[in-house]
GROMACS .gro file of C-alpha atoms in nm:
model
  387
    1MET     CA    1  -4.206   1.938  -1.286
    2PRO     CA    2  -4.588   1.873  -1.289
    3VAL     CA    3  -4.689   1.716  -1.620
    4GLY     CA    4  -5.057   1.789  -1.608
    5GLU     CA    5  -5.385   1.763  -1.426
    6ILE     CA    6  -5.642   1.492  -1.413
    7ARG     CA    7  -5.997   1.589  -1.327
    8ILE     CA    8  -6.270   1.323  -1.256
    9SER     CA    9  -6.632   1.394  -1.183
   10ASP     CA   10  -6.837   1.232  -0.908
   11PRO     CA   11  -7.014   0.908  -1.017
   12ASP     CA   12  -7.340   0.967  -1.194
   13ARG     CA   13  -7.582   0.736  -1.000
   14THR     CA   14  -7.846   0.777  -1.277
   15ALA     CA   15  -7.604   0.635  -1.535
   16GLY     CA   16  -7.469   0.338  -1.357
   17GLY     CA   17  -7.195   0.530  -1.163
   18ARG     CA   18  -7.020   0.651  -1.476
   19ARG     CA   19  -6.755   0.917  -1.444
   20ARG     CA   20  -6.642   1.201  -1.672
   21GLY     CA   21  -6.262   1.232  -1.688
   22GLU     CA   22  -6.030   1.489  -1.843
   23PHE     CA   23  -5.664   1.562  -1.863
   24ARG     CA   24  -5.471   1.858  -1.976
   25TYR     CA   25  -5.095   1.924  -1.987
   26ALA     CA   26  -4.949   2.199  -1.759
   27ARG     CA   27  -4.839   2.509  -1.958
   28ALA     CA   28  -4.498   2.492  -1.816
   29TYR     CA   29  -4.459   2.131  -1.923
   30LEU     CA   30  -4.580   2.215  -2.273
   31ASN     CA   31  -4.323   2.482  -2.293
   32HIS     CA   32  -4.034   2.277  -2.184
   33PRO     CA   33  -3.785   2.186  -2.467
   34GLU     CA   34  -3.782   1.821  -2.363
   35ALA     CA   35  -4.147   1.766  -2.318
   36ARG     CA   36  -4.274   1.427  -2.452
   37ALA     CA   37  -4.634   1.315  -2.500
   38LEU     CA   38  -4.752   1.074  -2.231
   39ASP     CA   39  -4.950   0.901  -2.507
   40PRO     CA   40  -4.860   0.995  -2.862
   41VAL     CA   41  -5.194   0.860  -2.997
   42HIS     CA   42  -5.459   0.967  -2.741
   43LEU     CA   43  -5.265   1.249  -2.556
   44PRO     CA   44  -5.042   1.441  -2.814
   45LEU     CA   45  -4.866   1.746  -2.678
   46ALA     CA   46  -5.124   2.024  -2.709
   47PRO     CA   47  -5.299   2.271  -2.483
   48ASN     CA   48  -5.629   2.077  -2.541
   49VAL     CA   49  -5.858   1.923  -2.271
   50PHE     CA   50  -5.855   1.559  -2.341
   51SER     CA   51  -6.166   1.370  -2.241
   52ALA     CA   52  -6.123   1.006  -2.129
   53SER     CA   53  -6.311   0.738  -2.321
   54ALA     CA   54  -6.346   0.514  -2.011
   55PRO     CA   55  -6.668   0.600  -1.817
   56GLU     CA   56  -6.598   0.332  -1.555
   57SER     CA   57  -6.280   0.497  -1.433
   58GLY     CA   58  -6.282   0.842  -1.596
   59LEU     CA   59  -5.908   0.783  -1.667
   60HIS     CA   60  -5.700   0.760  -1.986
   61GLY     CA   61  -5.541   0.429  -2.042
   62VAL     CA   62  -5.183   0.563  -1.992
   63PHE     CA   63  -5.280   0.644  -1.622
   64GLU     CA   64  -5.453   0.311  -1.563
   65ASP     CA   65  -5.121   0.149  -1.684
   66SER     CA   66  -4.973   0.279  -1.359
   67LEU     CA   67  -5.204   0.078  -1.134
   68PRO     CA   68  -5.120  -0.271  -1.013
   69ASP     CA   69  -5.355  -0.554  -1.095
   70SER     CA   70  -5.531  -0.786  -0.834
   71TRP     CA   71  -5.228  -0.868  -0.619
   72GLY     CA   72  -5.095  -0.516  -0.568
   73ARG     CA   73  -5.432  -0.367  -0.578
   74ALA     CA   74  -5.550  -0.580  -0.288
   75LEU     CA   75  -5.240  -0.461  -0.088
   76LEU     CA   76  -5.293  -0.103  -0.180
   77ILE     CA   77  -5.663  -0.108  -0.061
   78ARG     CA   78  -5.561  -0.279   0.258
   79GLN     CA   79  -5.273  -0.046   0.330
   80HIS     CA   80  -5.492   0.257   0.296
   81HIS     CA   81  -5.797   0.097   0.463
   82LEU     CA   82  -6.015   0.193   0.161
   83ALA     CA   83  -6.377   0.152   0.172
   84ARG     CA   84  -6.549   0.000  -0.124
   85SER     CA   85  -6.673   0.346  -0.239
   86ASN     CA   86  -6.312   0.471  -0.242
   87GLN     CA   87  -6.157   0.194  -0.447
   88HIS     CA   88  -6.208   0.337  -0.785
   89PRO     CA   89  -5.883   0.378  -1.004
   90ALA     CA   90  -5.836   0.763  -0.960
   91TYR     CA   91  -5.831   0.721  -0.584
   92LEU     CA   92  -5.591   0.438  -0.608
   93LEU     CA   93  -5.355   0.655  -0.806
   94ASP     CA   94  -5.344   0.901  -0.529
   95CYS     CA   95  -5.266   0.620  -0.287
   96LEU     CA   96  -4.996   0.480  -0.524
   97GLY     CA   97  -4.818   0.820  -0.534
   98ALA     CA   98  -4.459   0.780  -0.639
   99ASN     CA   99  -4.445   0.404  -0.590
  100GLY     CA  100  -4.568   0.275  -0.926
  101LEU     CA  101  -4.382   0.124  -1.219
  102GLY     CA  102  -4.283   0.365  -1.486
  103ALA     CA  103  -4.203   0.728  -1.466
  104LEU     CA  104  -4.530   0.883  -1.361
  105VAL     CA  105  -4.608   0.991  -1.002
  106TYR     CA  106  -4.950   1.115  -0.873
  107SER     CA  107  -5.069   1.354  -0.611
  108SER     CA  108  -5.391   1.520  -0.518
  109ARG     CA  109  -5.192   1.797  -0.350
  110ASP     CA  110  -4.957   2.077  -0.471
  111GLU     CA  111  -4.641   1.896  -0.355
  112PRO     CA  112  -4.510   1.570  -0.512
  113PRO     CA  113  -4.555   1.256  -0.310
  114THR     CA  114  -4.271   1.091  -0.123
  115PRO     CA  115  -4.159   0.746  -0.227
  116ALA     CA  116  -4.206   0.452   0.025
  117LEU     CA  117  -3.948   0.404   0.290
  118SER     CA  118  -3.701   0.115   0.256
  119VAL     CA  119  -3.817  -0.231   0.347
  120LEU     CA  120  -3.830  -0.299   0.716
  121CYS     CA  121  -3.730  -0.671   0.728
  122GLY     CA  122  -3.525  -0.926   0.549
  123THR     CA  123  -3.632  -1.084   0.205
  124GLU     CA  124  -3.694  -1.418   0.336
  125ASP     CA  125  -3.946  -1.269   0.594
  126LEU     CA  126  -4.094  -1.057   0.338
  127ILE     CA  127  -4.154  -1.358   0.096
  128GLU     CA  128  -4.309  -1.557   0.386
  129ALA     CA  129  -4.532  -1.264   0.462
  130ALA     CA  130  -4.639  -1.235   0.109
  131GLN     CA  131  -4.737  -1.613   0.095
  132ARG     CA  132  -4.920  -1.586   0.431
  133TYR     CA  133  -5.102  -1.275   0.300
  134GLU     CA  134  -5.215  -1.463  -0.009
  135ARG     CA  135  -5.363  -1.742   0.206
  136ASP     CA  136  -5.497  -1.528   0.485
  137PRO     CA  137  -5.451  -1.153   0.493
  138SER     CA  138  -5.548  -1.128   0.852
  139SER     CA  139  -5.263  -1.371   0.955
  140VAL     CA  140  -4.978  -1.107   0.872
  141GLU     CA  141  -4.846  -0.913   1.179
  142GLU     CA  142  -4.823  -0.529   1.152
  143LEU     CA  143  -4.451  -0.499   1.097
  144HIS     CA  144  -4.447  -0.746   0.817
  145LEU     CA  145  -4.746  -0.584   0.674
  146ARG     CA  146  -4.604  -0.255   0.655
  147ALA     CA  147  -4.296  -0.392   0.478
  148LEU     CA  148  -4.513  -0.584   0.238
  149PHE     CA  149  -4.705  -0.257   0.152
  150GLN     CA  150  -4.373  -0.100   0.064
  151ALA     CA  151  -4.246  -0.368  -0.146
  152ALA     CA  152  -4.542  -0.525  -0.307
  153SER     CA  153  -4.832  -0.273  -0.361
  154SER     CA  154  -4.708  -0.139  -0.699
  155PRO     CA  155  -4.621  -0.420  -0.929
  156GLY     CA  156  -4.888  -0.529  -1.188
  157GLY     CA  157  -5.009  -0.881  -1.252
  158ALA     CA  158  -5.210  -1.112  -1.050
  159ARG     CA  159  -4.940  -1.319  -0.896
  160PRO     CA  160  -4.737  -1.221  -0.583
  161LYS     CA  161  -4.422  -1.020  -0.641
  162LEU     CA  162  -4.186  -0.771  -0.477
  163LEU     CA  163  -3.974  -0.477  -0.570
  164LEU     CA  164  -3.613  -0.539  -0.437
  165GLU     CA  165  -3.262  -0.419  -0.474
  166ASP     CA  166  -3.042  -0.694  -0.600
  167GLN     CA  167  -2.658  -0.615  -0.617
  168GLY     CA  168  -2.733  -0.241  -0.655
  169ARG     CA  169  -3.004  -0.298  -0.917
  170SER     CA  170  -3.372  -0.241  -0.905
  171CYS     CA  171  -3.549  -0.572  -0.950
  172LEU     CA  172  -3.895  -0.737  -0.969
  173ALA     CA  173  -3.898  -1.042  -0.753
  174LYS     CA  174  -4.160  -1.298  -0.886
  175LEU     CA  175  -4.267  -1.548  -0.616
  176ALA     CA  176  -4.447  -1.880  -0.609
  177SER     CA  177  -4.819  -1.867  -0.541
  178ALA     CA  178  -5.009  -2.086  -0.299
  179HIS     CA  179  -5.230  -2.181  -0.591
  180ASP     CA  180  -4.963  -2.300  -0.826
  181SER     CA  181  -5.002  -2.638  -0.997
  182TYR     CA  182  -4.648  -2.602  -1.158
  183ASP     CA  183  -4.309  -2.452  -1.054
  184ILE     CA  184  -4.403  -2.124  -1.219
  185VAL     CA  185  -4.089  -1.942  -1.098
  186ARG     CA  186  -3.849  -2.190  -1.260
  187LEU     CA  187  -4.068  -2.235  -1.572
  188GLU     CA  188  -4.056  -1.860  -1.630
  189ALA     CA  189  -3.678  -1.860  -1.579
  190ALA     CA  190  -3.662  -2.135  -1.847
  191SER     CA  191  -3.892  -1.944  -2.077
  192LEU     CA  192  -3.690  -1.637  -2.050
  193ALA     CA  193  -3.372  -1.836  -2.139
  194LEU     CA  194  -3.536  -1.986  -2.433
  195ALA     CA  195  -3.647  -1.641  -2.542
  196ARG     CA  196  -3.298  -1.506  -2.510
  197SER     CA  197  -3.154  -1.794  -2.709
  198ALA     CA  198  -3.423  -1.733  -2.978
  199GLY     CA  199  -3.296  -1.369  -3.026
  200LEU     CA  200  -3.552  -1.183  -2.820
  201ASP     CA  201  -3.456  -0.888  -2.598
  202VAL     CA  202  -3.527  -1.000  -2.241
  203PRO     CA  203  -3.429  -0.829  -1.920
  204ASN     CA  204  -3.155  -0.967  -1.699
  205PHE     CA  205  -3.277  -1.239  -1.467
  206ARG     CA  206  -3.166  -1.500  -1.220
  207ILE     CA  207  -3.314  -1.742  -0.979
  208ALA     CA  208  -3.242  -1.662  -0.611
  209THR     CA  209  -3.290  -1.860  -0.302
  210PHE     CA  210  -3.395  -1.688   0.030
  211GLY     CA  211  -3.398  -1.958   0.300
  212ARG     CA  212  -3.658  -2.202   0.208
  213HIS     CA  213  -3.791  -1.986  -0.072
  214THR     CA  214  -3.718  -1.935  -0.441
  215ALA     CA  215  -3.776  -1.615  -0.643
  216LEU     CA  216  -3.720  -1.510  -1.001
  217LEU     CA  217  -3.535  -1.168  -0.987
  218ILE     CA  218  -3.591  -0.969  -1.307
  219GLU     CA  219  -3.406  -0.643  -1.358
  220ARG     CA  220  -3.661  -0.357  -1.409
  221PHE     CA  221  -3.624  -0.206  -1.755
  222ASP     CA  222  -3.810   0.101  -1.653
  223CYS     CA  223  -3.514   0.213  -1.432
  224ALA     CA  224  -3.215   0.359  -1.610
  225ASN     CA  225  -2.938   0.603  -1.541
  226GLY     CA  226  -3.072   0.677  -1.199
  227GLY     CA  227  -3.420   0.769  -1.326
  228ARG     CA  228  -3.733   0.598  -1.451
  229ARG     CA  229  -3.852   0.543  -1.804
  230HIS     CA  230  -4.214   0.617  -1.899
  231MET     CA  231  -4.405   0.312  -2.037
  232LEU     CA  232  -4.713   0.269  -2.238
  233SER     CA  233  -4.896  -0.055  -2.279
  234ALA     CA  234  -5.031  -0.194  -2.602
  235GLN     CA  235  -5.372  -0.201  -2.438
  236THR     CA  236  -5.358   0.173  -2.399
  237LEU     CA  237  -5.226   0.221  -2.755
  238LEU     CA  238  -5.515   0.033  -2.902
  239ASP     CA  239  -5.767   0.176  -2.650
  240ALA     CA  240  -5.876  -0.187  -2.588
  241ARG     CA  241  -6.106  -0.232  -2.276
  242GLY     CA  242  -6.288  -0.534  -2.140
  243TRP     CA  243  -6.336  -0.813  -2.387
  244TYR     CA  244  -6.152  -0.741  -2.723
  245GLN     CA  245  -6.108  -0.920  -3.052
  246LEU     CA  246  -5.764  -0.808  -3.156
  247GLY     CA  247  -5.459  -0.974  -3.307
  248TYR     CA  248  -5.092  -0.944  -3.369
  249VAL     CA  249  -5.149  -0.753  -3.686
  250ASP     CA  250  -5.336  -0.490  -3.483
  251LEU     CA  251  -5.040  -0.479  -3.243
  252ALA     CA  252  -4.797  -0.442  -3.529
  253ASP     CA  253  -5.001  -0.157  -3.673
  254SER     CA  254  -4.981   0.029  -3.340
  255ILE     CA  255  -4.607  -0.023  -3.326
  256ARG     CA  256  -4.555   0.088  -3.676
  257ALA     CA  257  -4.742   0.410  -3.612
  258VAL     CA  258  -4.587   0.488  -3.270
  259SER     CA  259  -4.231   0.331  -3.258
  260ASP     CA  260  -3.924   0.558  -3.326
  261ALA     CA  261  -3.746   0.228  -3.434
  262PRO     CA  262  -3.998   0.023  -3.633
  263GLU     CA  263  -3.724  -0.155  -3.838
  264ARG     CA  264  -3.607  -0.306  -3.503
  265ASP     CA  265  -3.946  -0.343  -3.327
  266LEU     CA  266  -4.149  -0.505  -3.599
  267PRO     CA  267  -3.911  -0.798  -3.639
  268MET     CA  268  -3.876  -0.827  -3.265
  269LEU     CA  269  -4.253  -0.835  -3.220
  270TYR     CA  270  -4.279  -1.095  -3.501
  271ARG     CA  271  -4.015  -1.297  -3.316
  272GLN     CA  272  -4.216  -1.282  -2.994
  273ALA     CA  273  -4.538  -1.381  -3.175
  274VAL     CA  274  -4.357  -1.692  -3.312
  275LEU     CA  275  -4.213  -1.775  -2.974
  276ASN     CA  276  -4.551  -1.736  -2.807
  277ALA     CA  277  -4.705  -1.968  -3.064
  278ILE     CA  278  -4.436  -2.245  -3.021
  279LEU     CA  279  -4.401  -2.210  -2.645
  280GLY     CA  280  -4.770  -2.201  -2.598
  281ASN     CA  281  -4.766  -1.870  -2.418
  282THR     CA  282  -5.139  -1.823  -2.446
  283ASP     CA  283  -5.157  -1.545  -2.180
  284ASP     CA  284  -5.046  -1.299  -2.457
  285HIS     CA  285  -5.290  -1.021  -2.377
  286LEU     CA  286  -5.224  -0.652  -2.468
  287LYS     CA  287  -5.083  -0.554  -2.131
  288ASN     CA  288  -4.805  -0.800  -2.173
  289PHE     CA  289  -4.663  -0.582  -2.461
  290SER     CA  290  -4.545  -0.226  -2.394
  291LEU     CA  291  -4.338   0.069  -2.538
  292GLN     CA  292  -4.096   0.270  -2.338
  293ASP     CA  293  -3.982   0.634  -2.385
  294THR     CA  294  -3.605   0.598  -2.425
  295ASP     CA  295  -3.322   0.838  -2.526
  296VAL     CA  296  -3.382   0.751  -2.896
  297GLY     CA  297  -3.776   0.767  -2.862
  298TRP     CA  298  -4.057   0.521  -2.840
  299CYS     CA  299  -3.923   0.165  -2.848
  300LEU     CA  300  -4.060  -0.181  -2.774
  301THR     CA  301  -3.969  -0.301  -2.419
  302PRO     CA  302  -3.788  -0.620  -2.352
  303ALA     CA  303  -4.024  -0.916  -2.357
  304TYR     CA  304  -4.177  -1.019  -2.023
  305ASP     CA  305  -4.435  -1.261  -1.870
  306LEU     CA  306  -4.339  -1.561  -2.082
  307LEU     CA  307  -4.456  -1.900  -1.982
  308PRO     CA  308  -4.591  -2.215  -2.144
  309ASP     CA  309  -4.962  -2.286  -2.135
  310VAL     CA  310  -4.970  -2.354  -1.768
  311LEU     CA  311  -5.339  -2.302  -1.732
  312ASN     CA  312  -5.424  -2.525  -2.037
  313ARG     CA  313  -5.610  -2.266  -2.228
  314SER     CA  314  -5.510  -2.392  -2.568
  315GLU     CA  315  -5.629  -2.067  -2.738
  316HIS     CA  316  -5.427  -1.749  -2.735
  317VAL     CA  317  -5.574  -1.407  -2.622
  318LEU     CA  318  -5.447  -1.240  -2.941
  319HIS     CA  319  -5.532  -1.397  -3.279
  320PHE     CA  320  -5.286  -1.483  -3.551
  321GLY     CA  321  -5.502  -1.407  -3.854
  322SER     CA  322  -5.704  -1.660  -4.062
  323THR     CA  323  -5.635  -1.950  -3.816
  324GLY     CA  324  -5.778  -1.738  -3.525
  325HIS     CA  325  -5.640  -1.789  -3.170
  326CYS     CA  326  -5.480  -2.138  -3.245
  327PRO     CA  327  -5.173  -2.060  -3.461
  328THR     CA  328  -5.025  -2.291  -3.722
  329GLN     CA  329  -4.685  -2.277  -3.904
  330ALA     CA  330  -4.890  -2.157  -4.218
  331ALA     CA  331  -5.050  -1.875  -4.009
  332LEU     CA  332  -4.703  -1.765  -3.883
  333THR     CA  333  -4.578  -1.753  -4.241
  334ALA     CA  334  -4.875  -1.523  -4.335
  335LEU     CA  335  -4.832  -1.320  -4.026
  336GLY     CA  336  -4.474  -1.242  -4.146
  337ARG     CA  337  -4.610  -1.104  -4.468
  338ALA     CA  338  -4.858  -0.893  -4.276
  339PHE     CA  339  -4.570  -0.749  -4.069
  340GLY     CA  340  -4.408  -0.636  -4.391
  341LEU     CA  341  -4.119  -0.870  -4.351
  342SER     CA  342  -3.944  -1.038  -4.657
  343ALA     CA  343  -4.005  -1.411  -4.684
  344PHE     CA  344  -3.630  -1.470  -4.613
  345ARG     CA  345  -3.642  -1.265  -4.301
  346ALA     CA  346  -3.957  -1.426  -4.158
  347ASP     CA  347  -3.837  -1.768  -4.245
  348SER     CA  348  -3.504  -1.701  -4.063
  349ILE     CA  349  -3.682  -1.574  -3.751
  350ARG     CA  350  -3.908  -1.880  -3.734
  351ALA     CA  351  -3.616  -2.116  -3.773
  352GLU     CA  352  -3.409  -1.937  -3.520
  353VAL     CA  353  -3.703  -1.961  -3.266
  354ALA     CA  354  -3.771  -2.327  -3.347
  355ALA     CA  355  -3.400  -2.404  -3.302
  356ALA     CA  356  -3.403  -2.250  -2.952
  357ALA     CA  357  -3.732  -2.427  -2.870
  358THR     CA  358  -3.568  -2.769  -2.931
  359ARG     CA  359  -3.346  -2.689  -2.639
  360TRP     CA  360  -3.636  -2.650  -2.395
  361ILE     CA  361  -3.534  -2.944  -2.171
  362GLU     CA  362  -3.187  -2.793  -2.147
  363PHE     CA  363  -3.323  -2.456  -2.035
  364CYS     CA  364  -3.557  -2.632  -1.783
  365ASP     CA  365  -3.260  -2.832  -1.651
  366GLN     CA  366  -3.063  -2.515  -1.596
  367ALA     CA  367  -3.345  -2.351  -1.407
  368GLY     CA  368  -3.419  -2.657  -1.202
  369VAL     CA  369  -3.760  -2.729  -1.335
  370PRO     CA  370  -3.884  -3.067  -1.211
  371LYS     CA  371  -3.842  -3.320  -1.487
  372ASN     CA  372  -4.202  -3.435  -1.520
  373GLN     CA  373  -4.305  -3.076  -1.575
  374SER     CA  374  -4.036  -2.990  -1.835
  375LEU     CA  375  -4.124  -3.312  -2.027
  376HIS     CA  376  -4.493  -3.231  -2.015
  377PHE     CA  377  -4.438  -2.893  -2.183
  378ALA     CA  378  -4.167  -3.039  -2.416
  379ARG     CA  379  -4.441  -3.272  -2.571
  380ASP     CA  380  -4.653  -2.969  -2.641
  381ILE     CA  381  -4.360  -2.775  -2.799
  382GLU     CA  382  -4.271  -3.076  -3.017
  383ARG     CA  383  -4.642  -3.096  -3.133
  384ARG     CA  384  -4.654  -2.721  -3.223
  385LEU     CA  385  -4.314  -2.736  -3.411
  386ALA     CA  386  -4.461  -3.015  -3.635
  387HIS     CA  387  -4.805  -2.850  -3.679
   0.00000   0.00000   0.00000
């Protein structure tokens, strides 16, 4: 069933190429007994015409959430031979069609788009094609290029990744990059294992070997019961664009307002804030937090994109309150109060995460992280636990 219609103006050359964008729900969708708002904050279920607040794209944030970031976007542009003038987000959505993450599909025609065909070559060949493409896009032959388009043009993020089937389950395969200074694949597996031990909800994952290549296979949580779940990033909920100065309290406020299970989601979000602080997961931007529309309503998704500070940034994207972007144990205590948690509950969560963090070397050994790398980040974790 069509959910609604997006309309976007041509760029206004007298105003820096800005676009006016609108969305309205289809009448049949509004009348459906199971209709749900695509964005309960900015696009509530109503017959209104909703104007977008993003003049660069003309799109509401929930639709931009569907688009891949640099890795998948580059493939999408190459796949459809898009000139620079046709690379704006609205046109990319039409190219993406039914192949994005989450439940939404897009079409500029009256009929729904068809999903991509199955992958045309083996996984090992596909991984090698992805790595060659990252180094030199012109070096990938046509057969592998078509297969790569089908498997890799929709996932978000800046790193190479593929959508695969693993033992009958839809998975995201995260690959090594030619630019990696660390074994990111195994470090992320260790980070997910630490998070699971610390009580976070994380997706099923495993390290898989395909010939000479290693990949981290993560079960997709937007796929369930033969269908797809609609997702909404925290960046969209908070209408944050470009550079923003927001923190975990802002994120908690949005979860409190939208979640249908805040009594579960707020403690879980606090647990992740503590984990990010101790692990040094400084890449904690708002697109790395999402809600999904489940059978029981809007709920926080499992945690994803967890890593120690592999880029040596030191400062987090989100601030932790009075200490800013460099959290201390005192700041985490104050953050628990701001989340509305009792002192006992917040203390218990911090203790559980800290206990799991002391097992970092164990998780790294299980994931096969090179010892010099696991020890490097272990020293950072020990310093944060004492700070």
